[in-house]
CSV table of C-alpha atoms in Angstrom, one decimal:
chain,number,residue,atom,x,y,z
A,27,ASP,CA,27.7,-26.0,-1.3
A,28,GLY,CA,24.0,-25.7,-0.3
A,29,GLY,CA,22.1,-23.0,-1.3
A,30,ILE,CA,19.4,-21.7,-3.8
A,31,THR,CA,20.2,-20.8,-7.3
A,32,GLN,CA,18.5,-18.3,-9.6
A,33,SER,CA,19.1,-18.1,-13.5
A,34,PRO,CA,19.4,-16.1,-15.4
A,35,LYS,CA,21.0,-13.2,-13.4
A,36,TYR,CA,19.5,-11.1,-16.4
A,37,LEU,CA,16.6,-11.4,-18.5
A,38,PHE,CA,15.0,-9.3,-21.2
A,39,ARG,CA,11.5,-9.9,-22.3
A,40,LYS,CA,9.8,-8.7,-25.7
A,41,GLU,CA,6.3,-7.5,-25.5
A,42,GLY,CA,3.3,-10.5,-25.8
A,43,GLN,CA,6.4,-12.8,-24.5
A,44,ASN,CA,6.3,-15.2,-21.9
A,45,VAL,CA,9.5,-15.5,-19.8
A,46,THR,CA,10.5,-18.6,-17.6
A,47,LEU,CA,12.5,-17.7,-14.1
A,48,SER,CA,14.4,-20.5,-12.6
A,49,CYS,CA,14.7,-21.2,-8.9
A,50,GLU,CA,16.2,-24.3,-7.7
A,51,GLN,CA,17.3,-25.3,-3.8
A,52,ASN,CA,19.6,-28.2,-2.5
A,53,LEU,CA,18.5,-27.5,1.1
A,54,ASN,CA,15.8,-30.1,1.1
A,55,HIS,CA,13.5,-27.3,2.2
A,56,ASP,CA,9.8,-27.8,1.9
A,57,ALA,CA,8.7,-24.2,1.2
A,58,MET,CA,9.6,-22.0,-1.6
A,59,TYR,CA,8.3,-18.6,-2.4
A,60,TRP,CA,8.9,-15.9,-5.1
A,61,TYR,CA,9.0,-12.1,-4.3
A,62,ARG,CA,9.3,-9.3,-6.5
A,63,GLN,CA,11.3,-6.1,-5.6
A,64,ASP,CA,10.7,-2.8,-7.2
A,65,PRO,CA,13.1,0.4,-6.8
A,66,GLY,CA,12.5,2.0,-3.6
A,67,GLN,CA,9.8,-0.6,-2.5
A,68,GLY,CA,10.0,-3.9,-0.1
A,69,LEU,CA,9.6,-7.4,-1.4
A,70,ARG,CA,6.0,-8.3,-2.3
A,71,LEU,CA,4.9,-11.9,-2.4
A,72,ILE,CA,3.8,-13.4,-5.7
A,73,TYR,CA,3.2,-17.2,-5.0
A,74,TYR,CA,4.4,-19.8,-2.5
A,75,SER,CA,4.6,-23.4,-2.0
A,76,GLN,CA,4.2,-25.4,0.8
A,77,ILE,CA,4.8,-28.9,-0.7
A,78,VAL,CA,5.4,-30.1,-4.1
A,79,ASN,CA,2.1,-30.0,-6.2
A,80,ASP,CA,0.7,-27.3,-4.2
A,81,PHE,CA,0.9,-23.4,-4.3
A,82,GLN,CA,-0.8,-20.4,-3.3
A,83,LYS,CA,-1.3,-16.9,-4.7
A,84,GLY,CA,0.4,-14.3,-3.0
A,85,ASP,CA,-0.5,-10.5,-3.1
A,86,ILE,CA,0.5,-9.5,-6.6
A,87,ALA,CA,0.0,-13.0,-8.5
A,88,GLU,CA,-1.9,-12.0,-11.4
A,89,GLY,CA,0.2,-12.2,-14.4
A,90,TYR,CA,2.4,-14.6,-13.1
A,91,SER,CA,2.2,-18.4,-13.2
A,92,VAL,CA,4.1,-21.0,-11.2
A,93,SER,CA,4.6,-25.0,-10.9
A,94,ARG,CA,6.1,-27.1,-8.1
A,95,GLU,CA,6.4,-30.7,-9.8
A,96,LYS,CA,9.8,-31.5,-7.7
A,97,LYS,CA,10.8,-30.7,-4.2
A,98,GLU,CA,13.9,-28.6,-5.6
A,99,SER,CA,12.3,-26.5,-8.2
A,100,PHE,CA,9.9,-23.6,-8.1
A,101,PRO,CA,9.9,-21.9,-11.6
A,102,LEU,CA,8.1,-18.7,-12.1
A,103,THR,CA,6.8,-17.8,-15.6
A,104,VAL,CA,6.1,-13.9,-16.2
A,105,THR,CA,3.1,-14.0,-18.7
A,106,SER,CA,2.3,-11.6,-21.4
A,107,ALA,CA,-0.8,-10.4,-19.3
A,108,GLN,CA,1.8,-9.2,-16.5
A,109,LYS,CA,1.9,-5.6,-18.2
A,110,ASN,CA,4.6,-4.0,-15.9
A,111,PRO,CA,7.1,-6.9,-15.5
A,112,THR,CA,10.3,-5.0,-15.0
A,113,ALA,CA,11.5,-5.5,-11.4
A,114,PHE,CA,14.0,-7.6,-9.4
A,115,TYR,CA,12.8,-11.2,-8.7
A,116,LEU,CA,13.9,-13.1,-5.6
A,117,CYS,CA,13.4,-16.7,-4.7
A,118,ALA,CA,13.4,-17.9,-1.1
A,119,SER,CA,12.8,-21.2,0.5
A,120,SER,CA,12.4,-22.2,4.3
A,121,TRP,CA,12.9,-25.6,6.3
A,122,GLY,CA,9.5,-25.6,7.6
A,123,THR,CA,6.2,-24.0,6.9
A,124,ALA,CA,6.3,-22.2,10.7
A,125,SER,CA,6.0,-18.5,10.4
A,126,ASN,CA,8.8,-18.0,12.3
A,127,GLU,CA,11.0,-20.1,10.0
A,128,LYS,CA,14.3,-18.2,8.5
A,129,LEU,CA,14.0,-17.4,4.7
A,130,PHE,CA,17.3,-18.4,2.5
A,131,PHE,CA,17.3,-16.3,-0.5
A,132,GLY,CA,18.6,-16.8,-3.8
A,133,SER,CA,20.6,-13.9,-5.9
A,134,GLY,CA,17.8,-13.0,-7.8
A,135,THR,CA,17.1,-12.0,-11.6
A,136,GLN,CA,16.5,-8.4,-13.3
A,137,LEU,CA,14.0,-8.7,-15.6
A,138,SER,CA,13.5,-5.9,-18.1
A,139,VAL,CA,11.3,-5.1,-21.0
A,140,LEU,CA,12.6,-4.6,-24.4
B,14,ALA,CA,-4.2,-5.7,7.3
B,15,GLN,CA,-0.5,-5.8,8.4
B,16,THR,CA,1.9,-2.9,7.4
B,17,VAL,CA,5.4,-2.1,8.0
B,18,THR,CA,6.8,1.3,8.0
B,19,GLN,CA,10.7,2.3,7.8
B,20,SER,CA,10.8,6.2,8.1
B,21,GLN,CA,14.4,6.4,7.1
B,22,PRO,CA,15.1,6.0,3.5
B,23,GLU,CA,18.9,6.4,4.1
B,24,MET,CA,21.1,6.4,7.4
B,25,SER,CA,25.0,6.8,7.8
B,26,VAL,CA,27.4,5.9,10.6
B,27,GLN,CA,31.1,6.2,10.8
B,28,GLU,CA,32.9,3.0,11.3
B,29,ALA,CA,32.9,1.7,14.5
B,30,GLU,CA,30.3,3.7,15.8
B,31,THR,CA,26.7,2.7,16.7
B,32,VAL,CA,23.5,3.2,14.3
B,33,THR,CA,19.6,2.6,15.3
B,34,LEU,CA,17.3,1.8,12.3
B,35,SER,CA,13.8,2.4,12.9
B,36,CYS,CA,10.7,0.2,12.2
B,37,THR,CA,7.1,0.4,13.2
B,38,TYR,CA,4.4,-1.8,12.4
B,39,ASP,CA,0.8,-2.3,12.8
B,40,THR,CA,-1.2,-5.5,13.2
B,41,SER,CA,-4.3,-6.3,15.1
B,42,GLU,CA,-2.8,-9.7,15.9
B,43,SER,CA,-1.6,-10.5,19.4
B,44,ASP,CA,0.9,-13.4,17.8
B,45,TYR,CA,3.6,-12.6,15.3
B,46,TYR,CA,7.2,-12.4,14.4
B,47,LEU,CA,9.3,-9.5,13.4
B,48,PHE,CA,12.6,-9.8,11.0
B,49,TRP,CA,15.4,-7.7,9.9
B,50,TYR,CA,17.0,-8.7,6.4
B,51,LYS,CA,20.0,-7.4,5.1
B,52,GLN,CA,20.4,-6.6,1.4
B,53,PRO,CA,24.1,-6.2,0.5
B,54,PRO,CA,25.0,-4.8,-2.8
B,55,SER,CA,25.1,-8.4,-4.0
B,56,ARG,CA,21.2,-8.2,-3.6
B,57,GLN,CA,21.0,-11.4,-2.0
B,58,MET,CA,19.2,-11.0,1.3
B,59,ILE,CA,20.1,-12.3,4.3
B,60,LEU,CA,18.4,-13.0,7.8
B,61,VAL,CA,19.9,-10.3,10.6
B,62,ILE,CA,17.6,-11.3,13.4
B,63,ARG,CA,14.3,-12.3,14.3
B,64,GLN,CA,11.9,-11.9,17.4
B,65,GLU,CA,8.9,-13.5,18.9
B,66,ALA,CA,6.2,-11.1,19.6
B,67,TYR,CA,5.4,-13.2,22.9
B,68,LYS,CA,8.9,-13.0,24.0
B,69,GLN,CA,9.7,-9.6,26.1
B,70,GLN,CA,13.3,-10.1,26.1
B,71,ASN,CA,15.0,-8.3,23.0
B,72,ALA,CA,16.8,-10.5,20.7
B,73,THR,CA,20.6,-10.1,19.9
B,74,GLU,CA,22.9,-11.6,17.5
B,75,ASN,CA,26.4,-10.6,18.0
B,76,ARG,CA,26.9,-7.0,17.1
B,77,PHE,CA,22.8,-6.7,16.2
B,78,SER,CA,20.2,-6.2,18.7
B,79,VAL,CA,16.5,-4.9,18.8
B,80,ASN,CA,14.7,-2.9,20.8
B,81,PHE,CA,11.1,-4.1,20.6
B,82,GLN,CA,8.5,-2.1,22.0
B,83,LYS,CA,5.3,-4.1,21.7
B,84,ALA,CA,2.8,-1.5,23.1
B,85,ALA,CA,4.2,1.1,20.9
B,86,LYS,CA,4.4,-1.3,17.9
B,87,SER,CA,8.0,-0.4,17.3
B,88,PHE,CA,11.1,-2.7,16.4
B,89,SER,CA,14.4,-1.2,15.9
B,90,LEU,CA,17.7,-2.6,14.8
B,91,LYS,CA,20.9,-1.5,16.7
B,92,ILE,CA,24.1,-2.0,15.1
B,93,SER,CA,27.1,-1.8,17.4
B,94,ASP,CA,31.0,-1.2,16.2
B,95,SER,CA,29.8,-0.8,12.5
B,96,GLN,CA,31.8,-2.1,10.2
B,97,LEU,CA,32.2,-1.6,6.2
B,98,GLY,CA,30.5,-4.8,5.4
B,99,ASP,CA,27.4,-3.6,7.2
B,100,ALA,CA,26.8,-1.1,4.2
B,101,ALA,CA,23.5,-2.5,2.8
B,102,MET,CA,19.7,-2.1,2.3
B,103,TYR,CA,17.8,-3.1,5.8
B,104,PHE,CA,14.3,-4.7,5.6
B,105,CYS,CA,12.0,-4.7,8.3
B,106,ALA,CA,9.1,-7.5,8.1
B,107,SER,CA,6.7,-8.9,9.9
B,108,GLY,CA,4.5,-12.3,9.7
B,109,LEU,CA,1.5,-13.5,11.7
B,110,MET,CA,2.1,-16.6,13.8
B,111,ASN,CA,-1.0,-18.5,13.1
B,112,TYR,CA,-1.1,-17.8,9.5
B,113,GLY,CA,-1.7,-21.7,8.9
B,114,GLY,CA,2.0,-22.3,8.3
B,115,SER,CA,4.8,-21.0,6.0
B,116,GLN,CA,5.7,-17.1,5.8
B,117,GLY,CA,3.3,-16.4,2.8
B,118,ASN,CA,2.0,-13.5,4.7
B,119,LEU,CA,5.3,-11.9,5.3
B,120,ILE,CA,5.1,-8.0,4.9
B,121,PHE,CA,8.3,-6.0,4.2
B,122,GLY,CA,8.9,-2.4,5.0
B,123,LYS,CA,10.6,-0.2,2.0
B,124,GLY,CA,14.0,-0.6,3.5
B,125,THR,CA,16.6,1.8,4.9
B,126,LYS,CA,20.0,2.3,3.1
B,127,LEU,CA,22.7,2.3,5.4
B,128,SER,CA,26.1,3.9,4.4
B,129,VAL,CA,29.4,3.2,6.6
B,130,LYS,CA,32.1,5.7,6.2
B,131,PRO,CA,35.5,4.7,6.9
């Protein structure tokens, strides 16, 4: 089945540690996105990528980094510079880069700080 | 700057009844898109319906329809014949048409939690 796979489902980070969230899609989508969701809040964009080896910062990129070495993969690293990383992280993709494209979402990763 | 406001944190509906979720937005642009996404307990977001601002006709997808009032900047979602599976968080979102590609500018509201009573 085609879709977006995020792993792990739950992740714990120690203070000062970098952690990486995985996002893989087999939909052959060009664009991929990372969103952060806090309780009682809507989604906020962290980073997005329209094509391999290219990505742009979203509204809350500080403390995060990404890479897009393959079309299928868009991992997100939460660095130690992100002082409040506890949140639910959603990865998404879309066929193309038009503004009305439907977003396909993964099932998310819940990140907590130990 | 774009903003999206959902003024109803929680709503409840009886099974088989109709419910309307409210959404207002603010943008200075004339070309944009509007969306409703559903987040069930599994937490995976699913697109419910979308509307292009230049279209006057309200979008419809089976039991889901919107009431798009461009002048009032209102975009409400109507769910008819509510089913237990409709219970979820519903997010309204807006995105600019001429951003230069992608939905990198999509702005989400804070969501409305819908409960469906059997």
